CSV table of C-alpha atoms in Angstrom, one decimal:
chain,number,residue,atom,x,y,z
A,18,MET,CA,0.1,0.2,-0.1
A,19,ALA,CA,1.5,3.2,-1.2
A,20,ASP,CA,5.0,2.0,-1.8
A,21,VAL,CA,5.4,0.4,1.4
A,22,PRO,CA,7.0,-2.8,2.2
A,23,VAL,CA,4.0,-5.2,2.4
A,24,GLN,CA,5.6,-6.5,6.5
A,25,GLN,CA,4.1,-2.8,7.0
A,26,ALA,CA,2.1,-1.9,5.6
A,27,ALA,CA,-1.3,-1.1,7.6
A,28,GLY,CA,-4.0,-3.8,6.8
A,29,SER,CA,-3.9,-7.6,8.0
A,30,THR,CA,-0.3,-7.8,8.1
A,31,LEU,CA,0.3,-5.3,10.7
A,32,PRO,CA,1.1,-7.7,13.3
A,33,LEU,CA,3.6,-9.0,11.0
A,34,VAL,CA,5.4,-6.0,12.4
A,35,ILE,CA,7.8,-6.4,15.2
A,36,SER,CA,6.8,-5.1,18.3
A,37,ARG,CA,8.4,-2.0,19.3
A,38,LYS,CA,11.5,-2.1,21.7
A,39,LYS,CA,11.7,1.3,24.6
A,40,GLY,CA,13.7,3.9,23.6
A,41,ASP,CA,13.3,2.4,19.9
A,42,ASP,CA,12.1,5.6,18.7
A,43,SER,CA,15.1,7.7,17.8
A,44,GLU,CA,14.2,8.1,13.9
A,45,ASP,CA,10.4,9.3,14.3
A,46,GLY,CA,11.1,13.2,14.1
A,47,ASN,CA,12.6,12.6,10.7
A,48,TYR,CA,9.7,10.6,9.5
A,49,ASN,CA,6.9,12.7,7.9
A,50,PRO,CA,3.9,10.3,7.0
A,51,PHE,CA,2.7,13.5,5.5
A,52,GLU,CA,5.2,13.6,2.5
A,53,HIS,CA,5.4,10.0,2.0
A,54,ARG,CA,1.2,9.7,1.4
A,55,LYS,CA,1.2,9.6,-2.8
A,56,VAL,CA,-3.1,10.3,-2.8
A,57,GLU,CA,-4.4,10.5,-6.6
A,58,HIS,CA,-6.4,13.2,-6.1
A,59,PRO,CA,-5.8,15.0,-2.3
A,60,THR,CA,-8.8,17.3,-0.7
A,61,SER,CA,-8.2,21.1,0.1
A,62,ASP,CA,-9.0,21.6,3.6
A,63,LEU,CA,-12.5,23.1,2.1
A,64,GLU,CA,-13.4,20.4,0.1
A,65,THR,CA,-12.9,18.3,3.9
A,66,PHE,CA,-14.6,20.3,5.6
A,67,VAL,CA,-17.6,19.7,3.1
A,68,HIS,CA,-16.9,16.5,3.6
A,69,LEU,CA,-17.3,16.3,6.8
A,70,LEU,CA,-20.0,18.0,6.9
A,71,LYS,CA,-21.9,15.5,4.5
A,72,GLY,CA,-20.6,12.6,6.8
A,73,SER,CA,-22.3,14.4,10.0
A,74,LEU,CA,-25.4,16.4,8.4
A,75,GLY,CA,-27.3,13.0,7.9
A,76,SER,CA,-30.8,12.1,8.8
A,77,GLY,CA,-30.1,12.0,12.2
A,78,ILE,CA,-30.7,16.2,12.7
A,79,LEU,CA,-34.5,15.2,12.0
A,80,ALA,CA,-34.3,13.4,15.5
A,81,MET,CA,-33.0,16.2,17.4
A,82,PRO,CA,-36.3,17.5,18.2
A,83,MET,CA,-37.0,14.0,19.8
A,84,ALA,CA,-33.9,14.1,21.5
A,85,PHE,CA,-34.7,17.1,23.5
A,86,SER,CA,-38.2,15.7,24.6
A,87,HIS,CA,-35.9,12.9,26.1
A,88,ALA,CA,-33.6,16.0,28.3
A,89,GLY,CA,-35.7,18.8,28.1
A,90,LEU,CA,-35.7,22.4,26.6
A,91,TRP,CA,-32.6,23.5,28.3
A,92,PHE,CA,-30.8,20.6,29.6
A,93,GLY,CA,-30.9,19.2,26.2
A,94,LEU,CA,-29.6,22.6,25.3
A,95,VAL,CA,-26.6,22.1,27.4
A,96,ALA,CA,-26.0,18.0,27.5
A,97,THR,CA,-26.2,18.3,23.4
A,98,PHE,CA,-22.9,21.0,23.4
A,99,ALA,CA,-21.4,18.9,26.5
A,100,VAL,CA,-21.8,15.2,24.3
A,101,GLY,CA,-20.7,17.0,21.0
A,102,THR,CA,-17.5,18.4,22.9
A,103,LEU,CA,-17.1,15.0,24.3
A,104,CYS,CA,-17.7,13.6,20.6
A,105,THR,CA,-14.9,15.9,19.4
A,106,TYR,CA,-12.3,15.5,21.0
A,107,CYS,CA,-12.6,11.7,20.7
A,108,VAL,CA,-11.8,12.6,17.0
A,109,HIS,CA,-8.8,14.5,18.1
A,110,ILE,CA,-7.5,11.6,20.0
A,111,LEU,CA,-8.2,9.4,17.0
A,112,VAL,CA,-6.6,11.1,14.8
A,113,LYS,CA,-3.6,12.2,16.9
A,114,CYS,CA,-2.3,8.6,17.6
A,115,ALA,CA,-3.1,8.0,14.1
A,116,HIS,CA,-0.2,10.3,13.6
A,117,ILE,CA,1.9,9.3,16.0
A,118,LEU,CA,2.1,5.8,15.1
A,119,CYS,CA,2.7,6.7,11.3
A,120,ARG,CA,5.5,8.4,12.6
A,121,ARG,CA,6.8,5.1,14.8
A,122,ARG,CA,6.0,2.9,11.8
A,123,LYS,CA,7.3,5.1,9.1
A,124,ILE,CA,3.9,4.0,7.5
A,125,PRO,CA,1.8,6.8,5.5
A,126,MET,CA,-1.4,6.2,6.4
A,127,MET,CA,-4.0,4.2,8.5
A,128,GLY,CA,-7.3,3.5,8.9
A,129,PHE,CA,-9.6,3.7,11.8
A,130,ALA,CA,-9.3,-0.1,12.4
A,131,ASP,CA,-5.6,-0.1,11.3
A,132,VAL,CA,-4.9,2.3,13.9
A,133,ALA,CA,-6.6,0.7,16.8
A,134,GLU,CA,-4.9,-2.8,15.9
A,135,GLN,CA,-1.4,-0.6,16.4
A,136,ALA,CA,-1.9,0.6,19.5
A,137,PHE,CA,-2.2,-2.5,20.7
A,138,LEU,CA,0.6,-3.7,19.3
A,139,ASP,CA,2.7,-0.7,20.6
A,140,GLY,CA,0.8,-1.3,24.3
A,141,PRO,CA,1.5,-2.9,27.0
A,142,PRO,CA,2.6,-6.8,25.9
A,143,ALA,CA,-0.9,-8.0,28.0
A,144,LEU,CA,-2.8,-5.4,25.0
A,145,ASN,CA,-0.2,-7.4,22.1
A,146,ARG,CA,-2.5,-10.8,21.4
A,147,TRP,CA,-6.2,-8.6,21.8
A,148,SER,CA,-4.1,-7.0,18.5
A,149,ARG,CA,-6.3,-8.8,15.8
A,150,PHE,CA,-9.3,-9.0,18.0
A,151,ILE,CA,-9.3,-4.9,18.3
A,152,ARG,CA,-9.3,-4.3,14.4
A,153,PHE,CA,-11.9,-7.3,13.9
A,154,MET,CA,-13.8,-5.9,16.7
A,155,VAL,CA,-13.5,-2.6,15.2
A,156,ASN,CA,-14.8,-3.5,11.9
A,157,THR,CA,-17.9,-5.4,13.5
A,158,PHE,CA,-18.8,-2.6,14.8
A,159,LEU,CA,-18.7,0.0,11.7
A,160,VAL,CA,-20.7,-3.0,9.9
A,161,ILE,CA,-23.4,-3.2,12.9
A,162,ASP,CA,-23.6,0.9,12.6
A,163,LEU,CA,-23.8,1.4,8.8
A,164,LEU,CA,-26.5,-1.9,8.4
A,165,GLY,CA,-28.2,-0.6,11.7
A,166,CYS,CA,-27.9,3.1,10.0
A,167,CYS,CA,-29.8,1.3,6.6
A,168,CYS,CA,-32.3,-0.4,9.1
A,169,ILE,CA,-33.1,3.3,10.0
A,170,TYR,CA,-33.8,4.7,6.5
A,171,LEU,CA,-36.0,2.0,5.2
A,172,VAL,CA,-38.6,2.6,8.6
A,173,PHE,CA,-37.8,6.3,8.0
A,174,VAL,CA,-38.5,6.6,4.3
A,175,ALA,CA,-41.5,3.7,4.6
A,176,THR,CA,-42.7,6.0,7.4
A,177,ASN,CA,-43.6,9.1,5.6
A,178,VAL,CA,-44.4,7.8,2.7
A,179,GLU,CA,-47.1,6.1,4.5
A,180,GLN,CA,-48.6,9.1,5.7
A,181,VAL,CA,-48.5,10.8,2.9
A,182,VAL,CA,-50.9,8.0,0.8
A,183,ARG,CA,-52.8,7.5,3.7
A,184,VAL,CA,-54.4,10.8,2.9
A,185,TYR,CA,-55.4,10.0,-1.0
A,186,MET,CA,-56.0,6.3,-0.3
A,187,GLU,CA,-58.9,5.1,1.9
A,188,THR,CA,-57.3,1.5,2.4
A,189,GLU,CA,-54.6,1.6,5.3
A,190,LEU,CA,-51.4,-0.2,4.4
A,191,SER,CA,-49.1,-0.7,7.9
A,192,ILE,CA,-45.6,0.7,8.2
A,193,ARG,CA,-44.4,-2.9,7.8
A,194,VAL,CA,-46.0,-3.3,4.8
A,195,TRP,CA,-44.6,0.0,3.2
A,196,ILE,CA,-41.4,-1.1,4.2
A,197,MET,CA,-41.2,-4.5,1.8
A,198,ILE,CA,-42.2,-2.2,-0.5
A,199,VAL,CA,-39.4,-0.1,0.0
A,200,THR,CA,-37.4,-3.0,0.1
A,201,ALA,CA,-38.3,-4.1,-2.9
A,202,PRO,CA,-36.1,-1.3,-5.6
A,203,LEU,CA,-33.2,-1.2,-3.6
A,204,ILE,CA,-32.2,-5.2,-4.2
A,205,PHE,CA,-31.6,-4.3,-7.8
A,206,MET,CA,-29.8,-0.8,-7.1
A,207,CYS,CA,-27.7,-2.0,-4.4
A,208,LEU,CA,-26.4,-4.2,-6.9
A,209,VAL,CA,-24.6,-1.3,-8.4
A,210,ARG,CA,-20.5,-1.9,-7.4
A,211,ASN,CA,-19.1,1.4,-9.1
A,212,LEU,CA,-19.9,4.3,-6.2
A,213,LYS,CA,-19.6,6.7,-9.8
A,214,PHE,CA,-22.8,5.0,-11.2
A,215,LEU,CA,-24.2,6.2,-7.5
A,216,THR,CA,-22.9,9.6,-7.7
A,217,PRO,CA,-26.5,11.4,-9.9
A,218,PHE,CA,-28.2,9.6,-6.7
A,219,SER,CA,-25.8,10.9,-4.2
A,220,MET,CA,-26.6,14.5,-6.0
A,221,ILE,CA,-30.2,14.1,-6.3
A,222,ALA,CA,-30.2,13.4,-2.5
A,223,ASN,CA,-28.3,16.4,-1.2
A,224,ILE,CA,-30.7,18.8,-3.1
A,225,LEU,CA,-33.5,17.1,-1.9
A,226,MET,CA,-32.4,16.6,1.4
A,227,PHE,CA,-31.5,20.5,1.4
A,228,VAL,CA,-34.3,22.0,0.1
A,229,GLY,CA,-36.6,19.8,2.7
A,230,ILE,CA,-34.9,21.2,5.8
A,231,VAL,CA,-35.2,24.5,4.3
A,232,ILE,CA,-38.6,24.3,4.2
A,233,THR,CA,-39.1,22.2,7.4
A,234,PHE,CA,-37.4,25.2,9.2
A,235,ILE,CA,-39.8,27.7,8.0
A,236,TYR,CA,-43.0,25.5,9.2
A,237,MET,CA,-40.7,25.1,12.5
A,238,PHE,CA,-40.1,28.8,13.1
A,239,SER,CA,-43.8,29.6,13.0
A,240,ASP,CA,-46.0,30.3,16.0
A,241,ILE,CA,-43.8,29.4,18.4
A,242,PRO,CA,-45.0,29.3,22.1
A,243,ALA,CA,-42.7,30.3,25.1
A,244,PRO,CA,-40.0,28.5,26.5
A,245,VAL,CA,-41.8,29.0,29.9
A,246,GLU,CA,-44.5,25.6,28.2
A,247,ARG,CA,-42.2,23.3,27.8
A,248,PRO,CA,-40.1,21.2,30.2
A,249,GLY,CA,-36.4,22.7,31.3
A,250,ILE,CA,-35.5,19.5,32.2
A,251,VAL,CA,-37.1,15.7,32.6
A,252,SER,CA,-36.5,13.1,34.4
A,253,VAL,CA,-33.6,10.8,34.2
A,254,THR,CA,-34.8,7.8,33.4
A,255,GLU,CA,-35.4,9.1,30.4
A,256,TRP,CA,-31.5,10.6,29.5
A,257,PRO,CA,-30.6,7.3,28.2
A,258,LEU,CA,-32.3,8.0,25.1
A,259,PHE,CA,-31.4,11.8,24.3
A,260,PHE,CA,-27.8,10.5,24.8
A,261,GLY,CA,-28.3,7.9,22.1
A,262,THR,CA,-29.6,9.5,19.7
A,263,VAL,CA,-27.9,12.7,19.9
A,264,ILE,CA,-24.6,10.1,20.0
A,265,PHE,CA,-26.3,8.8,16.5
A,266,ALA,CA,-26.9,11.8,15.5
A,267,LEU,CA,-23.5,13.9,15.6
A,268,GLU,CA,-21.0,10.6,15.1
A,269,GLY,CA,-19.1,10.8,12.3
A,270,ILE,CA,-16.4,8.8,13.5
A,271,GLY,CA,-16.7,6.0,10.5
A,272,VAL,CA,-15.5,8.6,7.8
A,273,VAL,CA,-13.0,10.5,10.0
A,274,MET,CA,-9.6,8.7,9.0
A,275,SER,CA,-11.0,8.4,5.3
A,276,LEU,CA,-10.9,12.0,5.2
A,277,GLU,CA,-8.0,12.6,7.3
A,278,ASN,CA,-6.0,10.4,4.7
A,279,ASP,CA,-7.3,11.8,1.8
A,280,MET,CA,-6.1,15.5,2.7
A,281,LYS,CA,-3.8,17.5,0.5
A,282,ASN,CA,-2.6,18.9,4.4
A,283,PRO,CA,-3.5,16.6,6.4
A,284,SER,CA,-2.2,18.5,9.5
A,285,HIS,CA,-5.0,20.7,9.1
A,286,PHE,CA,-7.5,18.6,10.4
A,287,ILE,CA,-6.4,18.6,14.1
A,288,GLY,CA,-5.4,21.6,16.0
A,289,CYS,CA,-6.7,24.4,17.1
A,290,PRO,CA,-7.9,26.3,14.8
A,291,SER,CA,-8.7,23.0,12.7
A,292,VAL,CA,-10.8,21.4,9.7
A,293,LEU,CA,-13.2,19.1,12.5
A,294,ASN,CA,-13.1,21.9,15.1
A,295,PHE,CA,-14.9,24.1,12.4
A,296,GLY,CA,-16.4,21.6,10.6
A,297,MET,CA,-18.0,19.9,14.0
A,298,GLY,CA,-18.6,23.3,15.7
A,299,LEU,CA,-20.8,24.2,13.3
A,300,VAL,CA,-22.9,20.3,12.6
A,301,ILE,CA,-23.3,20.6,16.3
A,302,ALA,CA,-25.0,24.2,16.6
A,303,LEU,CA,-27.6,23.1,13.7
A,304,TYR,CA,-28.1,20.4,15.6
A,305,THR,CA,-28.6,22.0,18.7
A,306,LEU,CA,-30.6,24.5,16.9
A,307,VAL,CA,-33.4,22.5,15.1
A,308,GLY,CA,-33.4,19.8,18.4
A,309,PHE,CA,-34.3,23.2,20.2
A,310,PHE,CA,-37.0,24.8,18.1
A,311,GLY,CA,-38.4,21.6,17.2
A,312,PHE,CA,-39.1,20.5,20.8
A,313,LEU,CA,-40.1,23.9,21.4
A,314,LYS,CA,-42.7,24.2,18.5
A,315,TYR,CA,-44.0,20.2,18.8
A,316,GLY,CA,-43.5,20.1,22.9
A,317,PRO,CA,-44.9,16.9,23.9
A,318,GLU,CA,-46.1,16.0,20.3
A,319,THR,CA,-42.7,15.7,18.9
A,320,GLN,CA,-42.3,12.4,16.6
A,321,ALA,CA,-39.0,10.4,15.8
A,322,SER,CA,-38.7,12.6,13.1
A,323,ILE,CA,-39.7,16.5,12.9
A,324,THR,CA,-41.2,15.9,9.3
A,325,LEU,CA,-43.7,13.3,10.4
A,326,ASN,CA,-45.2,16.5,13.0
A,327,LEU,CA,-45.9,18.8,9.7
A,328,PRO,CA,-49.5,19.2,9.1
A,329,LEU,CA,-51.0,16.0,6.9
A,330,GLU,CA,-53.2,18.0,4.8
A,331,ASP,CA,-51.2,20.8,3.8
A,332,LYS,CA,-49.4,19.8,0.4
A,333,LEU,CA,-46.5,21.4,0.8
A,334,ALA,CA,-45.6,19.6,4.1
A,335,GLN,CA,-46.6,16.6,2.0
A,336,SER,CA,-44.2,17.6,-0.2
A,337,VAL,CA,-41.5,18.0,2.1
A,338,LYS,CA,-42.1,14.3,3.6
A,339,LEU,CA,-41.6,13.0,0.3
A,340,MET,CA,-38.6,15.2,-1.0
A,341,ILE,CA,-36.5,13.9,2.2
A,342,ALA,CA,-37.7,10.1,2.3
A,343,ILE,CA,-36.7,10.3,-1.4
A,344,ALA,CA,-32.9,11.7,-0.3
A,345,ILE,CA,-33.0,9.1,2.3
A,346,PHE,CA,-33.9,6.6,0.0
A,347,PHE,CA,-30.8,7.2,-2.6
A,348,THR,CA,-28.6,7.7,0.4
A,349,PHE,CA,-29.0,4.1,1.5
A,350,THR,CA,-27.4,2.8,-1.3
A,351,LEU,CA,-24.4,4.7,-0.7
A,352,GLN,CA,-24.4,4.0,3.1
A,353,PHE,CA,-24.4,0.3,2.1
A,354,TYR,CA,-21.4,0.8,0.3
A,355,VAL,CA,-19.4,0.6,3.2
A,356,PRO,CA,-20.3,-2.3,4.8
A,357,VAL,CA,-20.4,-4.4,1.7
A,358,THR,CA,-17.0,-3.6,0.9
A,359,ILE,CA,-16.2,-4.4,4.8
A,360,LEU,CA,-17.6,-7.1,4.6
A,361,TRP,CA,-16.6,-8.6,1.1
A,362,LYS,CA,-13.2,-7.7,1.8
A,363,GLY,CA,-13.3,-11.0,4.2
A,364,LEU,CA,-14.9,-12.9,2.3
A,365,GLU,CA,-13.6,-12.7,-1.1
A,366,HIS,CA,-10.1,-14.9,-0.6
A,367,LYS,CA,-12.3,-18.1,0.8
A,368,ILE,CA,-14.2,-18.0,-2.7
A,369,ARG,CA,-13.3,-19.8,-5.5
A,370,PRO,CA,-12.6,-17.0,-8.5
A,371,GLU,CA,-14.8,-18.0,-10.7
A,372,LYS,CA,-18.0,-17.9,-7.9
A,373,GLN,CA,-16.9,-15.0,-6.8
A,374,ASN,CA,-19.2,-12.5,-8.6
A,375,ILE,CA,-22.5,-14.1,-7.8
A,376,SER,CA,-21.0,-14.8,-4.3
A,377,GLU,CA,-20.9,-10.7,-4.3
A,378,TYR,CA,-23.9,-10.1,-5.6
A,379,GLY,CA,-25.4,-13.1,-3.4
A,380,LEU,CA,-24.2,-11.1,-0.2
A,381,ARG,CA,-25.2,-8.0,-1.2
A,382,VAL,CA,-29.0,-9.0,-1.8
A,383,PHE,CA,-28.5,-11.2,1.3
A,384,LEU,CA,-28.0,-7.9,3.2
A,385,VAL,CA,-30.8,-5.9,1.7
A,386,LEU,CA,-33.0,-8.3,2.9
A,387,LEU,CA,-31.6,-8.3,6.3
A,388,CYS,CA,-32.1,-5.1,6.5
A,389,GLY,CA,-35.3,-4.9,5.3
A,390,GLY,CA,-36.3,-7.6,7.9
A,391,ILE,CA,-34.9,-6.0,10.7
A,392,ALA,CA,-37.3,-2.7,9.6
A,393,VAL,CA,-39.8,-5.0,9.3
A,394,ALA,CA,-39.6,-6.6,12.5
A,395,LEU,CA,-38.1,-3.3,14.8
A,396,PRO,CA,-40.4,-0.3,13.0
A,397,ASN,CA,-40.3,2.3,15.9
A,398,LEU,CA,-37.8,4.3,14.6
A,399,GLY,CA,-37.3,6.5,18.1
A,400,PRO,CA,-35.4,3.6,20.0
A,401,PHE,CA,-34.2,2.0,17.4
A,402,ILE,CA,-32.2,5.2,16.5
A,403,SER,CA,-30.9,5.2,20.0
A,404,LEU,CA,-30.2,1.5,20.2
A,405,ILE,CA,-27.6,2.1,17.5
A,406,GLY,CA,-26.2,5.4,18.9
A,407,ALA,CA,-26.0,3.1,22.1
A,408,VAL,CA,-24.7,0.2,21.3
A,409,CYS,CA,-22.2,1.4,18.2
A,410,LEU,CA,-21.1,4.8,18.3
A,411,SER,CA,-20.6,4.7,21.9
A,412,THR,CA,-18.2,2.1,21.0
A,413,LEU,CA,-16.5,3.5,18.5
A,414,GLY,CA,-16.8,7.0,19.3
A,415,MET,CA,-15.7,7.1,22.7
A,416,ILE,CA,-14.8,3.4,24.0
A,417,VAL,CA,-11.9,2.6,21.6
A,418,PRO,CA,-10.4,6.1,20.9
A,419,ALA,CA,-9.8,6.9,24.5
A,420,THR,CA,-8.5,2.9,24.6
A,421,ILE,CA,-6.1,3.5,22.0
A,422,GLU,CA,-4.0,6.6,23.9
A,423,LEU,CA,-3.7,4.7,26.5
A,424,ALA,CA,-2.0,2.0,24.8
A,425,VAL,CA,-0.3,4.2,22.0
A,426,TYR,CA,1.2,6.5,25.5
A,427,HIS,CA,2.0,3.6,28.0
A,428,GLU,CA,5.5,3.5,27.4
A,429,ASP,CA,6.4,6.9,25.6
A,430,PRO,CA,5.3,9.5,26.7
A,431,GLY,CA,3.5,8.1,29.2
A,432,TYR,CA,0.4,8.8,31.0
A,433,GLY,CA,1.8,12.6,32.3
A,434,ARG,CA,1.6,14.0,35.1
A,435,PHE,CA,-0.4,12.6,38.5
A,436,ASN,CA,-1.3,10.0,35.5
A,437,TRP,CA,-3.7,12.6,34.3
A,438,ARG,CA,-3.9,10.8,30.7
A,439,LEU,CA,-4.8,7.6,32.6
A,440,TRP,CA,-7.9,9.3,34.5
A,441,LYS,CA,-9.1,11.6,31.6
A,442,ASN,CA,-9.6,8.2,29.2
A,443,SER,CA,-10.8,5.9,32.6
A,444,GLY,CA,-13.4,8.9,32.8
A,445,LEU,CA,-14.8,8.4,29.1
A,446,ILE,CA,-14.4,5.0,29.0
A,447,LEU,CA,-16.5,4.7,32.0
A,448,PHE,CA,-19.1,7.4,30.2
A,449,GLY,CA,-19.0,5.4,27.4
A,450,VAL,CA,-19.8,2.2,28.8
A,451,VAL,CA,-22.8,3.7,31.3
A,452,GLY,CA,-24.0,5.3,28.1
A,453,PHE,CA,-23.9,2.0,25.7
A,454,VAL,CA,-25.8,0.2,29.0
A,455,ALA,CA,-28.7,2.6,29.9
A,456,GLY,CA,-28.8,3.5,26.6
A,457,THR,CA,-29.6,-0.7,25.1
A,458,TYR,CA,-31.6,-1.7,28.2
A,459,VAL,CA,-33.7,1.5,28.0
A,460,SER,CA,-34.4,1.2,24.0
A,461,ILE,CA,-34.7,-2.7,24.7
A,462,ILE,CA,-37.5,-1.7,27.2
A,463,GLU,CA,-39.5,0.3,24.7
A,464,PHE,CA,-39.5,-2.5,22.2
A,465,HIS,CA,-40.2,-4.4,25.0
A,466,ALA,CA,-43.3,-2.1,25.4
A,467,GLU,CA,-44.0,-1.9,21.9
A,468,PHE,CA,-44.6,-5.1,21.3
A,469,SER,CA,-46.7,-5.9,24.6
A,470,SER,CA,-49.0,-3.5,23.7
A,471,GLY,CA,-49.4,-5.4,20.1
A,472,HIS,CA,-48.4,-2.6,17.8
């Protein structure tokens, strides 16, 4: 990879690299990984900023008012900024550790799973044997996260289309039937293996999403009630749903390393000021704005997606629901591309060359049907979003980056005065574990309540 000998390349051969010995960093300062990167089309700071916004500003923004309903108006405002800052800081940790490991190992670039694997190889001897496992775990959670997002997209599209069609149809179809209808054409669309052919769909999706959100803002900012009419803070038992939803909405850690690897000036990605700080600052501000005013407008009536609160009888509102539904429908194919690529890379070498084509198509069809089946089984958007956020993104966004920093700083330069890095990262891991357990528990309770009520 990038003209680096195979025994040093970041990938499945990383464990072949001889473990770093103490005092083996004499040449670290002489090697600049950024100078050795060979990227065919490097991105400028502005392009990376736009890609970061695109990777972080997804359907999660439409769920923010629901998140505020599980926190309260004023607590949600403060907590969204706090969780957003924490997520951004964990991305800083990940990218900084990647730069350190690139210099130590004389490797130009690494992906997320590469960084985790190499950190464990460089860490305490007890962690060395777990290097392959952490790589597997990161890739597994990335796949679960992205396929979970695909399931959420199916529920989202079906729910919005069902609302509009219900106005004009006398016979009502259940949301599960609509999910199956939406899944059918996606089986064929996801057979496209080249991203180049999906680019027009991406552009259409971006335009429709932008127009739809602008019109949603117009509805949201009309006839806003006074803030005193909404609770400032709600019961602590509802906070895990808030935490899971906000993490789901804000966390773009899956795309961070690929963005940094493609930059013309990678050193501009982190630091102060930096592309990451500006990008995430804008994302956090937008999400807080939508969450605050969406909950202020609709209060206890707030739905899992703010578009579902728009008036059904209004033609403009119906067009917004359909525009955003079509945008999310097209986004499914792009979101689906990454988990398929990760899974196929793990399976490809186990299949005979003459059967690889049919096997890859079979995998794609199976995964679309799997997403459809899960969405049909769990068609409640709110707990689903919270569950994915709590399970996958608490792990990838907080627990893994903190563990990576502990491993990288273990020997050199150490944990600092009073072991402050140890205490800080232990706190991050604890926060991530609490979010994981509480968010998962509350989401499962919500699902159980739904099934018990016969919905």
